[in-house]
XYZ file of C-alpha atoms in Angstrom:
494
model
C 48.656 1.519 29.211
C 45.729 -0.008 27.479
C 44.293 -3.109 28.649
C 44.091 -4.409 24.892
C 44.307 -8.360 26.523
C 40.915 -7.409 28.219
C 39.306 -5.177 25.521
C 39.588 -7.853 22.796
C 38.125 -11.045 23.008
C 38.347 -13.564 20.506
C 35.930 -16.278 19.521
C 37.635 -18.918 17.582
C 34.322 -20.794 17.148
C 32.776 -17.965 15.264
C 32.036 -18.003 11.599
C 33.940 -14.899 11.428
C 37.893 -14.917 11.041
C 39.860 -13.997 14.088
C 41.505 -11.053 12.067
C 38.368 -9.577 11.349
C 37.012 -9.610 14.816
C 40.295 -8.076 16.043
C 39.992 -5.544 13.485
C 36.212 -4.765 13.943
C 36.564 -4.785 17.799
C 39.160 -2.049 17.330
C 37.198 0.102 15.196
C 34.526 -0.375 17.865
C 37.357 1.055 20.496
C 38.036 3.933 18.113
C 34.568 5.033 17.501
C 33.902 4.772 21.739
C 36.835 6.968 21.984
C 38.550 4.282 23.813
C 41.337 4.494 21.516
C 42.150 8.357 20.502
C 43.397 9.715 17.101
C 47.767 8.849 16.790
C 47.632 6.540 19.875
C 50.259 3.986 19.150
C 49.136 0.486 18.945
C 51.029 -2.531 20.246
C 53.766 -4.092 17.666
C 52.177 -6.995 16.003
C 54.177 -9.423 17.963
C 53.696 -8.069 21.252
C 49.666 -8.033 20.811
C 50.175 -11.683 19.151
C 51.681 -12.569 22.331
C 48.848 -11.120 24.502
C 46.113 -12.824 22.841
C 47.964 -15.978 22.218
C 47.592 -15.857 18.673
C 49.696 -16.256 15.538
C 51.606 -12.977 14.666
C 50.230 -13.159 10.827
C 46.794 -13.175 12.258
C 47.920 -9.680 14.020
C 49.278 -8.481 10.708
C 46.032 -9.286 8.806
C 43.967 -7.510 11.507
C 45.996 -4.268 11.191
C 46.343 -4.610 7.422
C 42.428 -4.407 7.613
C 42.321 -1.725 9.623
C 44.491 0.347 7.645
C 42.366 -0.303 4.416
C 38.983 0.535 6.538
C 40.789 3.863 7.319
C 40.888 3.305 11.065
C 44.656 2.604 11.529
C 47.784 4.312 10.101
C 51.541 2.763 9.710
C 54.224 4.657 9.933
C 57.726 3.640 8.618
C 60.012 2.351 11.146
C 57.739 3.466 14.107
C 54.569 1.208 14.024
C 50.945 1.220 14.000
C 48.791 3.957 15.042
C 45.103 5.101 15.249
C 44.470 7.420 12.315
C 45.385 10.939 12.933
C 42.181 12.377 11.280
C 39.674 11.615 13.769
C 38.316 13.899 16.160
C 38.819 13.505 19.894
C 35.791 11.023 20.962
C 34.904 11.710 24.863
C 33.234 8.613 26.224
C 29.877 9.237 27.834
C 28.596 7.274 30.869
C 26.231 4.721 30.324
C 22.913 6.739 29.945
C 19.665 5.125 31.554
C 17.380 3.424 29.521
C 14.925 6.322 29.975
C 16.984 8.574 28.469
C 18.454 6.396 25.653
C 14.419 5.883 24.340
C 13.887 9.487 24.465
C 17.161 10.891 23.750
C 18.308 12.107 20.337
C 20.491 10.205 17.589
C 19.762 7.636 14.993
C 19.021 4.790 17.339
C 16.507 7.466 19.450
C 12.837 8.536 19.202
C 13.335 12.272 18.266
C 15.585 13.376 15.686
C 17.679 16.815 16.659
C 15.574 18.847 13.929
C 12.322 19.889 13.553
C 9.525 18.867 11.365
C 5.553 19.059 10.776
C 3.524 16.003 11.992
C 0.033 16.061 9.882
C -2.567 14.506 12.108
C -4.533 13.929 9.195
C -1.816 11.348 8.147
C -2.095 9.117 11.248
C -4.394 6.583 10.306
C -4.105 2.567 11.051
C -3.095 0.620 8.499
C -5.258 -2.035 7.355
C -4.015 -5.874 7.710
C -5.402 -9.084 7.329
C -5.591 -11.060 10.447
C -4.769 -14.651 10.558
C -8.007 -15.730 12.280
C -11.661 -15.108 11.458
C -12.166 -12.017 9.980
C -14.936 -9.871 8.216
C -12.552 -7.319 6.685
C -12.648 -3.873 4.331
C -13.076 -6.079 1.593
C -10.328 -7.883 0.459
C -9.820 -10.788 -2.091
C -9.233 -14.399 -0.591
C -5.402 -14.636 -1.803
C -6.092 -18.659 -1.671
C -7.953 -18.220 -5.367
C -5.165 -16.516 -6.642
C -3.444 -18.504 -9.731
C 0.116 -18.444 -7.678
C 1.166 -21.722 -9.927
C 0.727 -19.660 -13.100
C 1.908 -16.621 -11.750
C 5.196 -18.827 -10.888
C 5.377 -19.720 -14.573
C 5.203 -16.604 -15.597
C 8.084 -15.101 -13.339
C 10.095 -17.865 -14.610
C 10.048 -16.887 -17.859
C 11.003 -13.477 -17.535
C 14.379 -14.858 -16.687
C 14.360 -16.577 -19.726
C 12.836 -14.100 -21.854
C 14.483 -11.447 -23.882
C 17.951 -9.553 -23.681
C 19.260 -10.071 -20.052
C 21.170 -6.503 -20.356
C 17.936 -4.416 -20.944
C 15.493 -7.209 -19.600
C 17.335 -6.265 -15.973
C 18.352 -2.645 -16.359
C 16.171 0.594 -16.271
C 12.643 -0.012 -17.858
C 9.933 2.807 -19.138
C 9.007 4.675 -16.236
C 5.395 4.211 -17.441
C 5.507 0.592 -16.622
C 6.255 -2.598 -18.699
C 5.165 -2.448 -22.239
C 3.210 -5.798 -22.384
C 1.521 -4.970 -19.272
C 0.181 -1.647 -20.761
C -0.895 -3.420 -23.926
C -2.606 -6.337 -22.502
C -4.698 -4.235 -19.692
C -5.521 -1.439 -22.899
C -6.876 -4.917 -24.790
C -8.574 -5.610 -21.247
C -9.971 -2.276 -20.425
C -10.926 -1.725 -23.525
C -12.907 -4.651 -24.008
C -14.633 -5.148 -19.984
C -15.003 -1.506 -19.529
C -16.045 0.472 -22.825
C -12.846 2.272 -22.929
C -10.503 3.571 -25.943
C -7.303 3.290 -25.020
C -3.829 2.376 -26.167
C -1.180 1.857 -24.131
C 0.234 5.227 -24.086
C -3.089 6.365 -22.169
C -1.479 3.981 -19.286
C 0.677 4.418 -16.501
C 1.557 1.319 -14.363
C 1.582 2.219 -10.361
C 2.098 0.371 -7.551
C -1.702 -0.129 -6.642
C -4.325 2.684 -6.979
C -2.942 4.902 -4.075
C 0.190 5.737 -5.882
C -1.839 6.575 -8.773
C -4.159 8.861 -6.790
C -1.014 10.412 -5.190
C 0.821 11.080 -8.426
C -2.574 12.726 -9.920
C -3.263 14.813 -6.867
C 0.429 16.210 -6.841
C 0.298 16.806 -10.750
C -3.304 18.476 -10.599
C -3.887 19.977 -7.369
C -2.472 23.259 -6.094
C -3.007 24.923 -2.662
C -6.329 26.257 -2.265
C -8.125 24.238 -4.926
C -11.073 22.765 -4.065
C -12.142 19.322 -4.092
C -15.364 17.753 -3.373
C -15.876 14.040 -2.282
C -18.900 12.610 -0.791
C -19.630 12.731 3.050
C -18.749 9.222 3.687
C -15.658 8.560 1.359
C -12.178 6.688 1.559
C -9.659 8.582 3.570
C -6.649 7.549 1.441
C -7.865 9.361 -1.358
C -8.584 12.826 0.919
C -5.295 12.322 2.713
C -3.597 12.758 -0.362
C -5.957 15.907 -1.397
C -4.844 17.313 2.172
C -1.561 17.295 1.593
C -1.356 18.932 -1.516
C -3.081 22.195 0.397
C -6.348 21.611 -1.266
C -9.698 22.368 0.641
C -12.275 19.558 0.598
C -15.797 19.946 0.432
C -18.345 17.278 0.467
C -21.887 16.503 -0.960
C -24.153 14.010 0.539
C -24.210 10.253 -0.517
C -27.696 8.737 -0.722
C -28.901 5.275 -1.883
C -28.326 6.011 -5.407
C -24.527 7.297 -4.964
C -23.097 10.947 -4.836
C -26.089 13.865 -4.875
C -25.048 15.562 -8.237
C -27.717 18.260 -7.579
C -25.977 19.217 -4.563
C -22.805 19.329 -6.291
C -24.581 21.354 -8.858
C -25.265 24.140 -6.140
C -22.190 24.201 -4.881
C -20.575 24.790 -8.400
C -22.895 27.562 -8.994
C -22.513 29.439 -5.505
C -19.489 28.558 -3.910
C -16.561 29.126 -6.388
C -14.775 26.889 -8.926
C -14.455 23.577 -8.386
C -10.756 21.771 -9.209
C -11.652 18.176 -8.989
C -14.459 15.790 -7.874
C -13.569 12.272 -6.436
C -15.834 9.424 -7.095
C -16.132 5.975 -6.496
C -19.249 5.484 -9.112
C -19.400 1.797 -9.505
C -19.587 1.042 -5.925
C -19.362 3.989 -3.477
C -16.890 3.577 -0.562
C -17.790 2.648 1.878
C -21.554 1.956 1.506
C -21.198 0.079 -1.833
C -23.945 2.061 -3.755
C -23.754 2.568 -7.109
C -24.278 5.666 -8.855
C -27.440 6.156 -10.612
C -27.363 6.247 -14.821
C -29.060 9.608 -14.957
C -26.743 10.918 -12.088
C -23.439 9.882 -14.080
C -25.084 11.822 -17.213
C -25.260 15.054 -15.621
C -21.686 14.541 -13.546
C -20.112 14.257 -16.935
C -22.328 17.381 -18.060
C -21.045 19.390 -15.194
C -17.427 18.283 -15.425
C -17.846 20.016 -18.946
C -19.815 23.179 -17.861
C -17.665 24.152 -14.994
C -14.098 22.205 -15.950
C -13.369 20.196 -13.493
C -11.561 16.802 -12.932
C -13.164 13.910 -12.322
C -11.139 11.258 -10.668
C -13.191 7.918 -10.955
C -11.525 5.218 -8.818
C -12.690 1.917 -9.787
C -11.429 -0.099 -7.109
C -13.730 -3.325 -7.697
C -15.351 -3.109 -10.705
C -14.343 -6.943 -11.758
C -16.920 -8.223 -9.225
C -20.386 -7.476 -9.965
C -23.194 -10.135 -9.714
C -26.455 -9.434 -11.734
C -24.745 -9.798 -15.277
C -25.203 -5.912 -16.273
C -22.834 -3.898 -14.916
C -22.735 -0.316 -15.660
C -19.958 1.041 -17.233
C -17.282 3.478 -15.851
C -17.901 7.214 -16.312
C -14.171 7.214 -18.286
C -16.446 5.234 -21.209
C -18.759 8.066 -22.004
C -16.279 10.527 -21.502
C -15.871 12.647 -24.661
C -14.141 15.606 -23.595
C -11.113 14.289 -21.519
C -12.573 15.100 -18.275
C -12.060 12.043 -16.477
C -8.827 10.453 -14.709
C -9.555 6.783 -14.500
C -7.800 5.074 -11.643
C -7.635 1.346 -10.764
C -5.964 -1.741 -9.026
C -5.342 -5.358 -9.652
C -4.770 -5.857 -5.654
C -8.484 -6.545 -5.140
C -8.789 -8.936 -8.082
C -5.737 -10.739 -7.302
C -3.956 -10.006 -3.929
C -2.724 -6.935 -2.057
C 0.668 -7.896 -1.815
C 0.684 -7.858 -6.091
C 1.230 -3.794 -6.119
C 0.019 -3.819 -9.352
C -2.562 -0.493 -10.090
C -2.936 2.191 -13.056
C -3.866 5.416 -14.296
C -6.021 6.015 -17.656
C -6.004 9.626 -18.625
C -5.167 11.446 -22.154
C -1.607 11.270 -23.073
C -0.343 14.643 -22.044
C -1.316 14.038 -18.394
C 0.151 10.404 -18.533
C 3.280 12.046 -19.544
C 3.484 14.229 -16.786
C 2.649 11.824 -14.372
C 5.134 9.429 -15.606
C 7.994 12.539 -15.208
C 6.778 12.889 -11.620
C 6.737 9.136 -10.616
C 10.287 9.072 -12.477
C 11.848 11.214 -9.125
C 9.687 9.094 -6.611
C 10.192 5.278 -7.848
C 11.918 5.549 -11.278
C 9.974 2.622 -12.185
C 7.849 -0.322 -10.641
C 8.689 -3.894 -10.610
C 9.415 -5.145 -14.298
C 9.436 -8.738 -13.376
C 5.897 -8.633 -11.436
C 4.563 -6.359 -14.515
C 5.697 -8.641 -17.109
C 4.161 -11.857 -15.282
C 0.799 -10.030 -14.647
C 1.197 -9.095 -18.731
C 1.422 -13.038 -19.616
C -1.359 -13.819 -17.472
C -3.623 -11.163 -19.178
C -2.116 -12.703 -22.366
C -2.597 -16.336 -22.164
C -6.411 -15.850 -20.299
C -5.138 -17.098 -16.913
C -6.466 -13.810 -15.569
C -9.600 -14.077 -17.140
C -10.047 -17.627 -16.096
C -9.204 -16.291 -12.375
C -11.682 -13.573 -12.442
C -14.530 -15.795 -13.617
C -13.683 -18.286 -10.878
C -13.475 -15.484 -8.420
C -16.813 -14.038 -9.284
C -18.617 -17.294 -8.871
C -16.806 -17.708 -5.393
C -17.659 -14.235 -4.465
C -21.266 -14.263 -5.587
C -21.830 -17.346 -3.225
C -20.210 -15.642 -0.399
C -22.323 -12.688 -0.844
C -25.502 -14.550 -0.848
C -24.497 -16.491 2.065
C -23.546 -13.496 4.412
C -26.336 -11.751 3.365
C -28.347 -14.758 4.373
C -26.853 -14.892 7.940
C -27.498 -11.343 8.475
C -31.013 -11.520 7.853
C -31.866 -14.890 9.803
C -29.301 -14.434 12.651
C -28.556 -10.711 12.996
C -32.234 -9.125 11.675
C -32.660 -6.706 14.499
C -29.389 -5.726 15.085
C -28.116 -5.086 11.861
C -29.556 -3.197 8.639
C -28.028 -3.609 4.705
C -29.062 -3.134 1.553
C -27.818 -6.524 -0.364
C -24.690 -5.142 -2.874
C -25.081 -5.544 -6.432
C -21.489 -6.277 -6.485
C -17.687 -5.434 -4.614
C -16.400 -7.433 -1.723
C -18.352 -6.255 1.219
C -21.729 -5.376 2.855
C -22.581 -2.071 4.310
C -23.670 -2.790 7.928
C -25.668 -0.300 9.818
C -25.719 -1.455 13.560
C -28.743 -0.602 16.081
C -27.798 2.555 17.792
C -28.305 0.552 21.052
C -25.218 -1.429 19.928
C -21.715 0.130 20.510
C -20.043 -0.831 17.762
C -16.529 -0.146 19.012
C -16.938 -2.229 22.276
C -18.626 -5.097 19.919
C -15.444 -4.990 17.776
C -13.124 -5.422 21.039
C -15.265 -8.233 22.287
C -14.813 -10.149 19.175
C -11.131 -9.886 18.692
C -11.041 -11.584 22.190
C -13.201 -14.510 20.398
C -10.969 -14.717 17.383
C -13.005 -12.473 15.119
C -11.757 -9.168 13.247
C -13.656 -6.449 12.068
C -13.465 -2.683 11.594
C -15.131 -0.705 14.377
C -16.044 1.895 11.495
C -14.551 4.940 13.261
C -12.612 5.695 10.141
C -15.846 6.027 8.445
C -17.536 8.775 10.336
C -17.730 11.971 8.722
C -16.726 15.021 10.987
C -18.991 15.074 14.265
C -21.041 12.172 12.942
C -21.571 8.678 14.548
C -22.636 6.497 11.634
C -22.262 3.394 13.668
C -21.807 1.270 10.366
C -18.944 -0.808 9.251
C -17.972 -2.690 6.275
C -18.211 -6.423 6.615
C -16.063 -8.125 3.980
C -17.194 -11.388 2.905
C -14.580 -12.166 0.035
C -11.826 -13.335 2.020
C -13.870 -15.836 4.168
C -14.942 -19.560 3.080
C -18.676 -20.053 3.516
C -18.019 -22.033 6.663
C -15.829 -19.407 8.041
C -18.619 -16.466 7.558
C -20.934 -18.734 9.637
C -18.578 -18.953 12.564
C -18.080 -15.308 12.395
C -21.676 -14.283 12.480
C -22.391 -16.727 15.069
C -19.504 -15.163 17.265
C -21.290 -11.796 16.616
C -24.770 -12.575 17.426
C -23.095 -14.486 21.121
C -21.835 -11.038 21.530
C -24.566 -9.015 20.893
C -27.175 -11.377 22.645
C -24.896 -11.466 25.248
């Protein structure tokens, strides 16, 4: 006899109705193999007496079990465990160690094999709650949250709800593409229309889609020796071969690129961050920009231009993107608003000839179908009413002052320990530490003092130790920058 009285426990203080508690517990007993297929259950009156419950509660529990498919009723005979369940043999309780390392959805390893790609193993950057000199993040305290909230609310009052909350254009919300086209044309000298723009969830998605469409196994991609690992990972995932050329005080060495194209076979794509090279922040010199475009036309390679922080330049004379001078359609221009507003707002974009944008949108459809229409509409509204332009101007003044302050502190407090070139724009300083300082140890010690910054390992080219890192200043107030440099100075002089 199955001891139903001890197996079924009822909690009358629970918010879950009693009949559902019984039905769920019966299902658990069947899944565990305690109750087997075809087993007869007690009659409703008998089980009600055992559990001291109203018979109608048991009737409701059995009805729910039948609705879920666990139970079956036989006319004139009673209620049974459904016959279509396979026999389940209860297993003894496994040890904690076996459970953690075992297979199954709750274990660590699946019952099938797959290839784990080592180049994908890379820590995700996050913003800490304490003091931080990060990779170059914006200060989310400056973001136009109230204005964005109002724009969100207007979304629910605007347009036809049936189309407004249904599937949208895979290229992104038309309002945002229209407004972004105007913004890019005005500020970057581009000549776009909305059909030249694909809205993505951050620039990394744009890089991924572009890599998947343009690259095939064996294609050659050229980057700087120091570069952004996020882009390189996407190139590697396509099976492409990556080659590097030096980066100096004037950006990517275009002469070295020309020699590579001439003597080492065809190049499919060249990845650059010309406005502020990542991670060193140097700007690609004008003559090199011209030569790079000429090389693209001569050798037929794609220029993938990642312009991640164009909105923040401090000399009032920004150099226009490569895309603005592209006459032959050789440039794919990728940008993002996450660095301009806040990382949580996953708005990026790809600008290219319409034939490529159409293909990217077709690929995006099987990955994400579409972006976030509500967020895209809200950001489009902020462009349209001028709020984002006001935010950019306010942030530019603030970040300019913070850049000047951190550079002053590095000069006065850490002159002998850190060498740097004052960046013309962007949101971080490329700090080159004295070789006597172990940057990894220093970063670990700083965490104990409430300060976080990167140990720079991600920026090291293979086989090299740069002992350098990015010290982001934009997300910290001047007071926070002073306290951060004070901690660093104390640890270095310890």
